[in-house]
Amino acid sequence: MSRFRRPFAEALAPAVELPVDEVEALLGTPPRPEMGQLAFPCFQLAKTRKQAPPAIAAEIAGKVRATGAIQDIVATGPYVNAFLDGRAVAGDVLPAVLEGGEAYGRLDLGKGRAVTVDFSSPNIAKSFGIHHLRSTVIGHALVNMLEAAGYRPVGINHLGDWGTQFGQLLAMWDVCGDEAELEKRGIEYLLELYVDFNKARDVNPALQDVARAKFKALEDGDAEARRLWALFRKVSLDEFERVYGMLGITFDDMRGESFYEDLMPAVLNELEERGLLSESEGATVVDLEEYELGTALVRKADGSTLYLTRDLASAQFRKDTYDFVRSLYVVGGSQSLHFDQMKKVLELMERPWHADIEHVPFGLMRFKDRKMSTRKGDIVPLKDVLERTIALARETIVKGAEEKGRELPADLDELAHRIGVGAVVFNDLKNRRVRDVVFDWDEVLSFDGETGPYLQYTAARIASMEARHGRPITADVDFALLDGPGELALVLALADLPEALRRGIEAGEPSLVSDALLEIASLFSTLYSNKEWKVLSDDAALTDARMLLAHGVRQALCNGLGWLGIAVPARM
Ligand code: ARG
């Protein structure tokens, strides 16, 4: 709609007596297509004009002349509504979609500038849980969206491969570690040790001191501690890589927290020199009370460093290495204070780019009412979730084929994979990210409703129409055949895709793209569910016109789903 908002705002501005930008920002969409495509509300003018909004609307509508794609301007109650010329709009938008092809919707906002995206970043020796799914899926979508908008995204996996949990693992390893077992069971075994440690410590609190000493030994370079750490790291990475493989995700930079160990003294020295450090119960802190950010712990009493200290170093490293214009951290909302502290300390260290750092938080993911928790070991590994979803998708395909008496698709495995993974990913990305996600297998995999499979199915259905159509799709059609209100609404939704991408990047919000795709699919389904409205018919001119429209829908869905990290099967 964006490309048609501007002309309407320009036409209105003189009569409204507000700057064009302000008028444009106020424009909305009427509730029904019969009421026009754009609406300017007059409420806010009532005060200065000392008139009722409907009277203002009537006055403005009387003054403004329709031009170009704007066919008519009408006062409707307190609104001034614009009717767009469906033929002109379709003639403008659909050839652009066809010509754009896979590039339709892409933007040149970034001009090649770098944006780092810290995402996924699971912790070594803890299973890759469903709670890491959110960061992985949201971050991956943001990387793709940034790329589509002309930025140079740098996907960073900041592996949690350092910290006191390794002390805990090593402490437990001394009690019952078994390399043969580790070899056999991988990360699951490590997780078990971690859970056992927590249980043992509840009985024997002194174990915490052993763990602390173990981590200190690791930091000090103790050979056996380092050897085991490297082993745990490798076993964990192998498992993470399997999950990334299933999701089709790669990273540009996979550096663990351990990488920053050597940079710690420099960070602490600078903080010291700047007079930012103080002591608190033996530990070293940056006092941020005056900013209402508590105290930021940077070194423990035993000298070991912390998550925050390593993040201060990694922030600088990223600036030096990538020269980002934005630096995103896709991490759960529970770490807000951590990132606020990090930004504040960088500000106090006079790094002007602290302002380019953005925490991109998100809500929890729950299976109905069960909250995932690593500490209790009550955790559903992501790999299992994906495998189960793929298996269910496969069952659905097989059942569908049996019911219809059709042969099984030759690419059954590939198809089940795309549908299963797409279902999990879209379920995560369809709502505003700060909201909690409830995971419900039946709903996630449903072919109707706001789901990944529904969008994939809509695109695949159009692909099979294109195959039946058999002729190349051309923009040389009679656009007057596409000027119904349903068609116009759909064409405008297609025109909105680039704007959804732009706003999605600005807000770090993939769901804005999801919304745009759901809108497109639902407007298409509304047309398509009408028995009178067929894409393919004996009327060649009508078929060509509708085919161009349907093709645009498929193209927009494929492009947008691609940005979200969802592959579209050729047929379903
Ligand atoms: N490993 C951390 C966790 O699982 C997330 C790390 C996020 N990235 C960062 N630079 N702090 O909670």
Coordinates of C-alpha atoms in Angstrom, one line a residue, residues 14-521:
P14 CA -2.9 21.3 1.3
A15 CA -6.5 20.8 2.4
V16 CA -5.5 19.2 5.7
E17 CA -2.9 21.9 6.4
L18 CA -0.4 19.4 7.7
P19 CA 3.0 18.3 6.3
V20 CA 2.8 15.4 3.8
D21 CA 4.7 13.0 6.1
E22 CA 2.3 13.6 9.0
V23 CA -0.7 13.0 6.8
E24 CA 0.8 9.8 5.4
A25 CA 1.5 8.5 8.9
L26 CA -2.1 9.0 9.8
L27 CA -3.5 7.0 6.8
G28 CA -5.2 3.7 7.6
T29 CA -7.2 1.1 5.8
P30 CA -11.1 1.1 5.7
P31 CA -12.6 -1.9 7.3
R32 CA -14.3 -3.2 4.1
P33 CA -13.0 -3.0 0.5
E34 CA -16.4 -1.4 -0.6
M35 CA -15.4 1.6 1.5
G36 CA -12.2 2.3 -0.4
Q37 CA -8.6 1.4 0.1
L38 CA -7.2 4.3 2.1
A39 CA -8.7 6.3 4.9
F40 CA -7.7 9.6 6.5
P41 CA -9.2 10.1 10.0
C42 CA -10.2 13.6 10.9
F43 CA -10.5 13.3 14.7
Q44 CA -7.3 15.0 15.5
L45 CA -8.3 18.1 13.4
A46 CA -11.5 18.6 15.5
K47 CA -9.7 20.5 18.2
T48 CA -8.0 23.2 16.2
R49 CA -10.8 23.6 13.7
K50 CA -13.6 23.5 16.3
Q51 CA -15.7 21.5 14.0
A52 CA -17.1 17.9 14.2
P53 CA -14.9 15.3 12.4
P54 CA -17.6 14.4 9.8
A55 CA -18.0 18.0 8.8
I56 CA -14.2 18.3 8.5
A57 CA -14.1 15.2 6.4
A58 CA -16.8 16.5 4.1
E59 CA -15.0 19.8 3.7
I60 CA -11.6 18.2 2.9
A61 CA -13.2 15.7 0.5
G62 CA -14.8 18.6 -1.4
K63 CA -11.5 20.3 -1.9
V64 CA -9.3 17.4 -3.0
R65 CA -9.2 16.2 -6.5
A66 CA -8.6 12.6 -7.5
T67 CA -5.6 12.0 -9.8
G68 CA -3.5 9.1 -11.1
A69 CA -4.3 5.8 -9.5
I70 CA -6.7 7.5 -7.0
Q71 CA -10.1 7.3 -8.7
D72 CA -12.3 8.9 -6.1
I73 CA -12.1 10.7 -2.8
V74 CA -15.2 10.4 -0.6
A75 CA -16.1 11.5 2.9
T76 CA -17.3 8.6 5.0
G77 CA -18.3 9.7 8.4
P78 CA -15.2 11.1 10.2
Y79 CA -12.9 9.7 7.4
V80 CA -11.8 10.9 4.0
N81 CA -11.5 7.7 2.0
A82 CA -9.7 7.1 -1.3
F83 CA -10.8 4.6 -3.9
L84 CA -8.0 3.3 -6.0
D85 CA -8.3 2.4 -9.6
G86 CA -7.9 -1.4 -9.5
R87 CA -6.8 -1.5 -13.1
A88 CA -4.1 1.1 -12.7
V89 CA -2.9 -0.5 -9.4
A90 CA -2.7 -4.0 -10.9
G91 CA -1.0 -2.7 -14.0
D92 CA 1.6 -1.1 -11.8
V93 CA 2.2 -3.8 -9.2
L94 CA 1.8 -7.2 -11.0
P95 CA 4.4 -6.6 -13.8
A96 CA 6.8 -5.5 -11.0
V97 CA 6.3 -8.7 -9.2
L98 CA 6.7 -10.8 -12.3
E99 CA 9.8 -9.0 -13.4
G100 CA 11.2 -9.0 -9.9
G101 CA 10.8 -12.7 -9.6
E102 CA 12.9 -14.0 -6.7
A103 CA 14.1 -10.4 -6.1
Y104 CA 10.6 -9.1 -5.7
G105 CA 10.4 -7.3 -2.3
R106 CA 14.2 -6.9 -1.9
L107 CA 15.4 -3.5 -0.9
D108 CA 18.6 -1.5 -1.0
L109 CA 18.4 0.0 2.4
G110 CA 21.6 -1.4 3.8
K111 CA 24.0 -0.4 1.0
G112 CA 26.3 -3.2 2.1
R113 CA 26.7 -2.0 5.7
A114 CA 27.3 -4.6 8.3
V115 CA 24.8 -5.7 11.0
T116 CA 25.9 -8.3 13.4
V117 CA 23.2 -10.7 14.6
D118 CA 24.1 -12.8 17.7
F119 CA 21.7 -15.7 17.7
S120 CA 21.1 -19.2 18.8
S121 CA 24.2 -19.1 21.1
P122 CA 23.5 -22.3 23.0
N123 CA 25.5 -23.5 26.0
I124 CA 28.0 -26.3 25.6
A125 CA 27.3 -29.4 27.6
K126 CA 23.6 -28.5 27.9
S127 CA 21.3 -30.0 25.3
F128 CA 20.1 -27.6 22.6
G129 CA 16.6 -27.2 24.0
I130 CA 13.4 -26.0 22.7
H131 CA 14.1 -22.7 24.5
H132 CA 17.0 -22.1 22.2
L133 CA 14.8 -22.7 19.2
R134 CA 13.3 -19.2 19.5
S135 CA 16.6 -17.4 19.3
T136 CA 17.8 -19.6 16.4
V137 CA 14.6 -19.1 14.4
I138 CA 14.2 -15.4 15.0
G139 CA 17.8 -14.6 14.5
H140 CA 18.0 -16.7 11.3
A141 CA 15.0 -14.8 9.9
L142 CA 16.6 -11.5 10.8
V143 CA 19.8 -12.4 9.0
N144 CA 17.9 -13.3 5.9
M145 CA 15.7 -10.2 6.1
L146 CA 18.8 -8.0 6.5
E147 CA 20.4 -9.7 3.5
A148 CA 17.2 -9.1 1.4
A149 CA 17.3 -5.4 2.4
G150 CA 20.9 -4.9 1.1
Y151 CA 22.7 -5.1 4.4
R152 CA 25.7 -7.3 5.1
P153 CA 24.5 -9.5 8.0
V154 CA 27.0 -11.3 10.1
G155 CA 25.4 -14.3 11.9
I156 CA 27.2 -14.9 15.1
N157 CA 26.9 -17.9 17.3
H158 CA 28.3 -16.9 20.7
L159 CA 28.6 -20.4 22.1
G160 CA 28.4 -20.6 25.9
D161 CA 31.6 -22.6 26.2
W162 CA 33.0 -20.9 29.2
G163 CA 31.8 -20.3 32.8
T164 CA 31.1 -21.9 36.1
Q165 CA 28.9 -24.6 34.6
F166 CA 32.1 -26.2 33.4
G167 CA 33.4 -26.2 36.9
Q168 CA 30.2 -28.1 37.9
L169 CA 30.6 -30.6 35.1
L170 CA 34.3 -31.2 35.9
A171 CA 33.5 -31.6 39.6
M172 CA 30.9 -34.2 38.8
W173 CA 33.2 -35.8 36.3
D174 CA 35.7 -36.5 39.1
V175 CA 32.9 -38.4 40.9
C176 CA 31.5 -40.5 38.1
G177 CA 32.8 -39.4 34.7
D178 CA 33.1 -42.1 32.1
E179 CA 34.6 -41.4 28.7
A180 CA 33.2 -44.5 27.1
E181 CA 29.7 -43.4 28.2
L182 CA 30.3 -39.9 26.9
E183 CA 31.4 -41.4 23.5
K184 CA 28.2 -43.4 23.4
R185 CA 25.6 -41.0 24.6
G186 CA 27.0 -37.6 23.8
I187 CA 25.4 -34.5 25.1
E188 CA 22.6 -36.4 26.8
Y189 CA 25.2 -37.8 29.1
L190 CA 26.6 -34.4 29.9
L191 CA 23.2 -33.1 30.6
E192 CA 22.7 -35.9 33.0
L193 CA 26.0 -35.1 34.8
Y194 CA 24.8 -31.5 35.1
V195 CA 21.5 -32.6 36.6
D196 CA 23.3 -34.9 39.0
F197 CA 25.5 -32.1 40.1
N198 CA 22.5 -30.0 41.0
K199 CA 21.1 -32.9 43.0
A200 CA 24.3 -33.7 44.7
R201 CA 24.9 -30.1 45.6
D202 CA 21.5 -29.8 47.3
V203 CA 22.7 -32.6 49.7
N204 CA 26.3 -31.4 49.9
P205 CA 26.6 -27.6 49.4
A206 CA 30.5 -27.9 49.6
L207 CA 30.4 -29.3 46.1
Q208 CA 29.8 -25.7 44.9
D209 CA 33.3 -24.8 46.1
V210 CA 34.8 -27.8 44.3
A211 CA 33.1 -26.6 41.1
R212 CA 34.4 -23.1 41.6
A213 CA 38.0 -24.4 42.1
K214 CA 37.6 -26.6 39.0
F215 CA 36.6 -23.7 36.8
K216 CA 39.5 -21.7 38.2
A217 CA 41.8 -24.6 37.2
L218 CA 40.3 -24.5 33.7
E219 CA 40.9 -20.8 33.5
D220 CA 44.4 -21.2 34.7
G221 CA 45.1 -23.7 31.9
D222 CA 45.2 -27.0 33.8
A223 CA 45.9 -29.6 31.2
E224 CA 43.4 -32.3 32.2
A225 CA 40.6 -29.7 32.7
R226 CA 41.3 -28.3 29.3
R227 CA 41.4 -31.7 27.6
L228 CA 38.0 -32.6 29.1
W229 CA 36.5 -29.2 28.3
A230 CA 37.6 -29.6 24.6
L231 CA 36.0 -33.0 24.6
F232 CA 32.7 -31.7 26.0
R233 CA 32.7 -28.9 23.5
K234 CA 33.2 -31.1 20.6
V235 CA 30.5 -33.6 21.7
S236 CA 28.1 -30.7 22.1
L237 CA 28.9 -29.0 18.8
D238 CA 28.3 -32.2 16.9
E239 CA 24.8 -32.3 18.3
F240 CA 24.2 -28.6 17.6
E241 CA 25.4 -29.0 14.0
R242 CA 22.8 -31.7 13.5
V243 CA 20.1 -29.3 14.5
Y244 CA 21.4 -26.5 12.4
G245 CA 21.6 -28.9 9.5
M246 CA 17.9 -29.8 9.9
L247 CA 17.0 -26.1 9.9
G248 CA 19.4 -25.2 7.1
I249 CA 21.2 -22.7 9.2
T250 CA 24.8 -21.7 8.9
F251 CA 26.8 -19.0 10.8
D252 CA 29.4 -16.5 9.6
D253 CA 31.1 -16.5 13.0
M254 CA 31.1 -19.3 15.5
R255 CA 33.2 -18.2 18.4
G256 CA 32.8 -19.4 21.9
E257 CA 32.9 -17.2 25.0
S258 CA 36.3 -18.9 25.7
F259 CA 37.7 -17.0 22.7
Y260 CA 37.5 -13.8 24.8
E261 CA 39.5 -15.2 27.7
D262 CA 42.7 -13.5 26.5
L263 CA 41.0 -10.2 26.1
M264 CA 39.8 -10.1 29.7
P265 CA 42.9 -8.4 31.3
A266 CA 42.6 -5.5 28.8
V267 CA 38.9 -5.0 29.5
L268 CA 39.5 -5.0 33.3
N269 CA 42.5 -2.7 33.0
E270 CA 40.6 -0.2 31.0
L271 CA 37.7 -0.2 33.5
E272 CA 40.3 0.2 36.3
E273 CA 42.0 3.1 34.5
R274 CA 38.8 4.9 33.9
G275 CA 38.0 4.6 37.6
L276 CA 34.8 2.6 37.0
L277 CA 35.6 -0.3 39.3
S278 CA 34.7 -0.8 42.9
E279 CA 34.8 -3.7 45.4
S280 CA 31.8 -5.5 46.7
E281 CA 32.3 -8.4 49.1
G282 CA 35.6 -9.2 47.5
A283 CA 34.2 -9.2 44.0
T284 CA 34.9 -6.4 41.4
V285 CA 31.9 -4.5 40.1
V286 CA 30.9 -1.5 38.1
D287 CA 28.4 0.4 40.2
L288 CA 25.4 1.3 38.1
E289 CA 23.0 2.2 40.9
E290 CA 22.7 5.8 39.8
Y291 CA 21.3 4.5 36.5
E292 CA 19.0 2.1 38.3
L293 CA 20.9 -0.8 36.8
G294 CA 22.2 -2.4 39.9
T295 CA 25.8 -3.4 40.2
A296 CA 27.5 -5.2 37.2
L297 CA 29.7 -8.0 38.4
V298 CA 32.9 -8.2 36.2
R299 CA 35.3 -10.3 38.3
K300 CA 34.5 -12.8 41.1
A301 CA 36.4 -12.9 44.4
D302 CA 38.5 -15.8 43.1
G303 CA 39.6 -13.8 40.1
S304 CA 37.5 -15.6 37.5
T305 CA 35.6 -13.5 35.0
L306 CA 32.0 -13.5 34.1
Y307 CA 29.5 -13.6 31.2
L308 CA 29.3 -9.8 31.2
T309 CA 33.1 -9.3 31.2
R310 CA 33.3 -11.6 28.1
D311 CA 30.4 -9.7 26.5
L312 CA 32.2 -6.4 26.9
A313 CA 35.2 -7.9 25.1
S314 CA 33.1 -9.5 22.4
A315 CA 31.2 -6.2 21.7
Q316 CA 34.5 -4.5 21.1
F317 CA 35.7 -7.4 19.0
R318 CA 32.6 -7.2 16.8
K319 CA 33.0 -3.5 16.3
D320 CA 36.7 -3.9 15.4
T321 CA 36.1 -6.9 13.2
Y322 CA 32.9 -6.0 11.4
D323 CA 32.4 -2.3 11.9
F324 CA 28.6 -2.8 12.3
V325 CA 26.0 -0.1 12.0
R326 CA 23.7 -2.2 14.2
S327 CA 24.6 -5.0 16.6
L328 CA 21.7 -7.2 17.5
Y329 CA 21.5 -9.8 20.3
V330 CA 18.6 -12.2 19.9
V331 CA 18.4 -13.4 23.5
G332 CA 15.4 -14.1 25.8
G333 CA 13.8 -11.3 27.7
S334 CA 15.1 -12.6 31.0
Q335 CA 18.5 -11.2 30.0
S336 CA 17.4 -7.6 29.6
L337 CA 19.3 -6.4 32.6
H338 CA 22.5 -8.0 31.4
F339 CA 22.3 -6.1 28.1
D340 CA 21.3 -2.9 29.7
Q341 CA 24.3 -3.2 32.0
M342 CA 26.6 -4.0 29.0
K343 CA 25.4 -1.0 27.0
K344 CA 25.7 1.3 30.0
V345 CA 29.3 0.1 30.8
L346 CA 30.3 0.6 27.1
E347 CA 28.8 4.1 27.3
L348 CA 30.8 4.8 30.4
M349 CA 33.8 3.5 28.5
E350 CA 33.0 6.2 25.9
R351 CA 32.2 3.9 23.0
P352 CA 29.8 5.9 20.9
W353 CA 28.6 2.8 19.2
H354 CA 27.0 1.5 22.4
A355 CA 23.9 3.1 21.0
D356 CA 23.9 0.8 18.0
I357 CA 23.6 -2.3 20.2
E358 CA 20.1 -3.7 20.5
H359 CA 18.8 -6.5 22.6
V360 CA 16.1 -8.3 20.6
P361 CA 14.2 -10.1 23.4
F362 CA 11.5 -12.7 23.0
G363 CA 9.1 -14.6 25.2
L364 CA 9.1 -18.1 26.4
M365 CA 8.2 -21.2 24.5
R366 CA 5.9 -23.7 26.3
F367 CA 4.4 -27.0 25.5
K368 CA 0.9 -26.3 26.7
D369 CA 1.5 -25.6 30.4
R370 CA 4.9 -27.2 30.9
K371 CA 7.8 -24.8 31.2
M372 CA 11.2 -26.1 30.0
S373 CA 13.9 -26.0 32.5
T374 CA 17.5 -27.3 32.1
R375 CA 18.2 -27.3 35.8
K376 CA 15.6 -29.9 36.5
G377 CA 16.5 -31.9 33.4
D378 CA 12.9 -31.6 32.3
I379 CA 13.8 -30.6 28.8
V380 CA 12.6 -31.5 25.4
P381 CA 15.6 -31.4 23.0
L382 CA 14.9 -29.5 19.9
K383 CA 16.1 -32.3 17.7
D384 CA 13.4 -34.5 19.1
V385 CA 10.8 -31.9 18.5
L386 CA 11.9 -31.4 14.9
E387 CA 12.1 -35.2 14.3
R388 CA 8.6 -35.7 15.7
T389 CA 7.1 -32.9 13.7
I390 CA 8.7 -34.2 10.5
A391 CA 7.4 -37.7 11.3
L392 CA 3.9 -36.3 11.9
A393 CA 4.1 -34.3 8.6
R394 CA 5.0 -37.5 6.9
E395 CA 2.0 -39.4 8.4
T396 CA -0.3 -36.6 7.2
I397 CA 1.1 -36.8 3.6
V398 CA 0.8 -40.6 3.6
K399 CA -2.8 -40.5 5.0
G400 CA -3.8 -37.8 2.5
A401 CA -2.4 -39.9 -0.4
E402 CA -4.2 -43.0 0.8
E403 CA -7.5 -41.2 1.2
K404 CA -7.3 -39.8 -2.3
G405 CA -6.1 -43.1 -3.7
R406 CA -2.9 -41.4 -5.0
E407 CA 0.6 -42.7 -5.2
L408 CA 3.0 -41.5 -2.5
P409 CA 5.1 -38.6 -3.7
A410 CA 8.6 -39.7 -4.9
D411 CA 10.2 -37.0 -2.7
L412 CA 8.2 -38.0 0.4
D413 CA 11.2 -37.5 2.8
E414 CA 12.1 -34.1 1.4
L415 CA 8.5 -33.0 1.5
A416 CA 7.9 -34.2 5.1
H417 CA 11.1 -32.4 6.1
R418 CA 10.1 -29.1 4.5
I419 CA 6.6 -29.2 5.9
G420 CA 7.7 -30.3 9.4
V421 CA 10.5 -27.7 9.7
G422 CA 8.4 -25.0 8.1
A423 CA 5.6 -25.7 10.6
V424 CA 7.9 -25.3 13.7
V425 CA 9.6 -22.2 12.3
F426 CA 6.4 -20.4 11.3
N427 CA 4.7 -21.2 14.6
D428 CA 7.5 -19.3 16.2
L429 CA 7.5 -16.4 13.9
K430 CA 3.9 -15.7 13.4
N431 CA 3.3 -13.7 16.6
R432 CA 5.2 -10.6 18.0
R433 CA 8.4 -12.1 19.4
V434 CA 7.9 -10.8 23.0
R435 CA 4.8 -12.9 23.3
D436 CA 5.1 -16.5 24.6
V437 CA 4.8 -19.2 22.1
V438 CA 2.6 -22.2 22.9
F439 CA 3.6 -25.3 21.1
D440 CA 0.8 -27.6 20.1
W441 CA 1.6 -30.3 17.5
D442 CA -1.9 -30.5 16.1
E443 CA -2.2 -26.8 15.6
V444 CA 1.4 -26.3 14.3
L445 CA 0.9 -28.8 11.5
S446 CA -2.6 -27.9 10.5
F447 CA -3.1 -27.1 6.8
D448 CA -5.6 -24.4 7.5
G449 CA -5.2 -21.7 10.0
E450 CA -2.3 -19.4 10.4
T451 CA 0.4 -22.0 9.9
G452 CA 3.5 -22.7 7.8
P453 CA 1.9 -25.6 6.0
Y454 CA -1.0 -23.4 5.0
L455 CA 1.2 -20.9 3.4
Q456 CA 3.3 -23.6 1.7
Y457 CA 0.2 -25.3 0.5
T458 CA -1.2 -22.1 -0.9
A459 CA 2.0 -21.6 -2.9
A460 CA 2.2 -25.2 -4.0
R461 CA -1.4 -25.1 -5.2
I462 CA -0.6 -22.2 -7.4
A463 CA 2.5 -23.9 -8.7
S464 CA 0.3 -26.8 -9.9
M465 CA -2.1 -24.4 -11.5
E466 CA 0.9 -22.8 -13.3
A467 CA 1.9 -26.3 -14.5
R468 CA -1.6 -27.0 -15.7
H469 CA -1.8 -23.6 -17.4
G470 CA 1.2 -24.7 -19.5
R471 CA 1.8 -21.3 -21.0
P472 CA 4.4 -18.8 -19.9
I473 CA 3.1 -16.2 -17.6
T474 CA 3.1 -12.7 -19.1
A475 CA 2.4 -9.2 -17.9
D476 CA 0.7 -8.4 -21.2
V477 CA -2.8 -8.9 -19.8
D478 CA -6.0 -6.9 -19.7
F479 CA -5.7 -5.3 -16.2
A480 CA -9.4 -4.2 -16.4
L481 CA -10.2 -7.9 -15.7
L482 CA -8.6 -7.5 -12.3
D483 CA -10.4 -4.5 -10.9
G484 CA -12.8 -6.2 -8.5
P485 CA -12.5 -5.2 -4.8
G486 CA -11.1 -8.7 -3.9
E487 CA -8.4 -8.5 -6.6
L488 CA -7.5 -4.9 -5.7
A489 CA -7.1 -5.8 -2.0
L490 CA -4.9 -8.7 -2.9
V491 CA -2.8 -6.7 -5.3
L492 CA -2.3 -4.0 -2.6
A493 CA -1.2 -6.7 -0.2
L494 CA 1.4 -7.8 -2.7
A495 CA 2.6 -4.2 -3.1
D496 CA 3.0 -4.1 0.7
L497 CA 5.6 -6.9 0.9
P498 CA 8.7 -4.6 0.6
E499 CA 7.3 -2.3 3.3
A500 CA 6.7 -5.3 5.6
L501 CA 10.4 -6.2 5.1
R502 CA 11.5 -2.6 5.9
R503 CA 9.4 -2.3 9.0
G504 CA 10.4 -5.8 10.1
I505 CA 14.1 -5.0 10.0
E506 CA 13.6 -1.7 11.7
A507 CA 11.8 -3.3 14.6
G508 CA 13.7 -6.6 14.5
E509 CA 10.4 -8.2 14.1
P510 CA 10.0 -11.1 11.6
S511 CA 6.3 -11.4 12.5
L512 CA 5.7 -8.3 10.4
V513 CA 6.7 -10.4 7.4
S514 CA 4.5 -13.3 8.6
D515 CA 1.6 -10.9 8.9
A516 CA 2.1 -9.7 5.3
L517 CA 2.2 -13.3 4.1
L518 CA -0.9 -14.4 6.0
E519 CA -2.7 -11.4 4.6
I520 CA -1.8 -12.3 1.0
A521 CA -2.7 -16.0 1.5

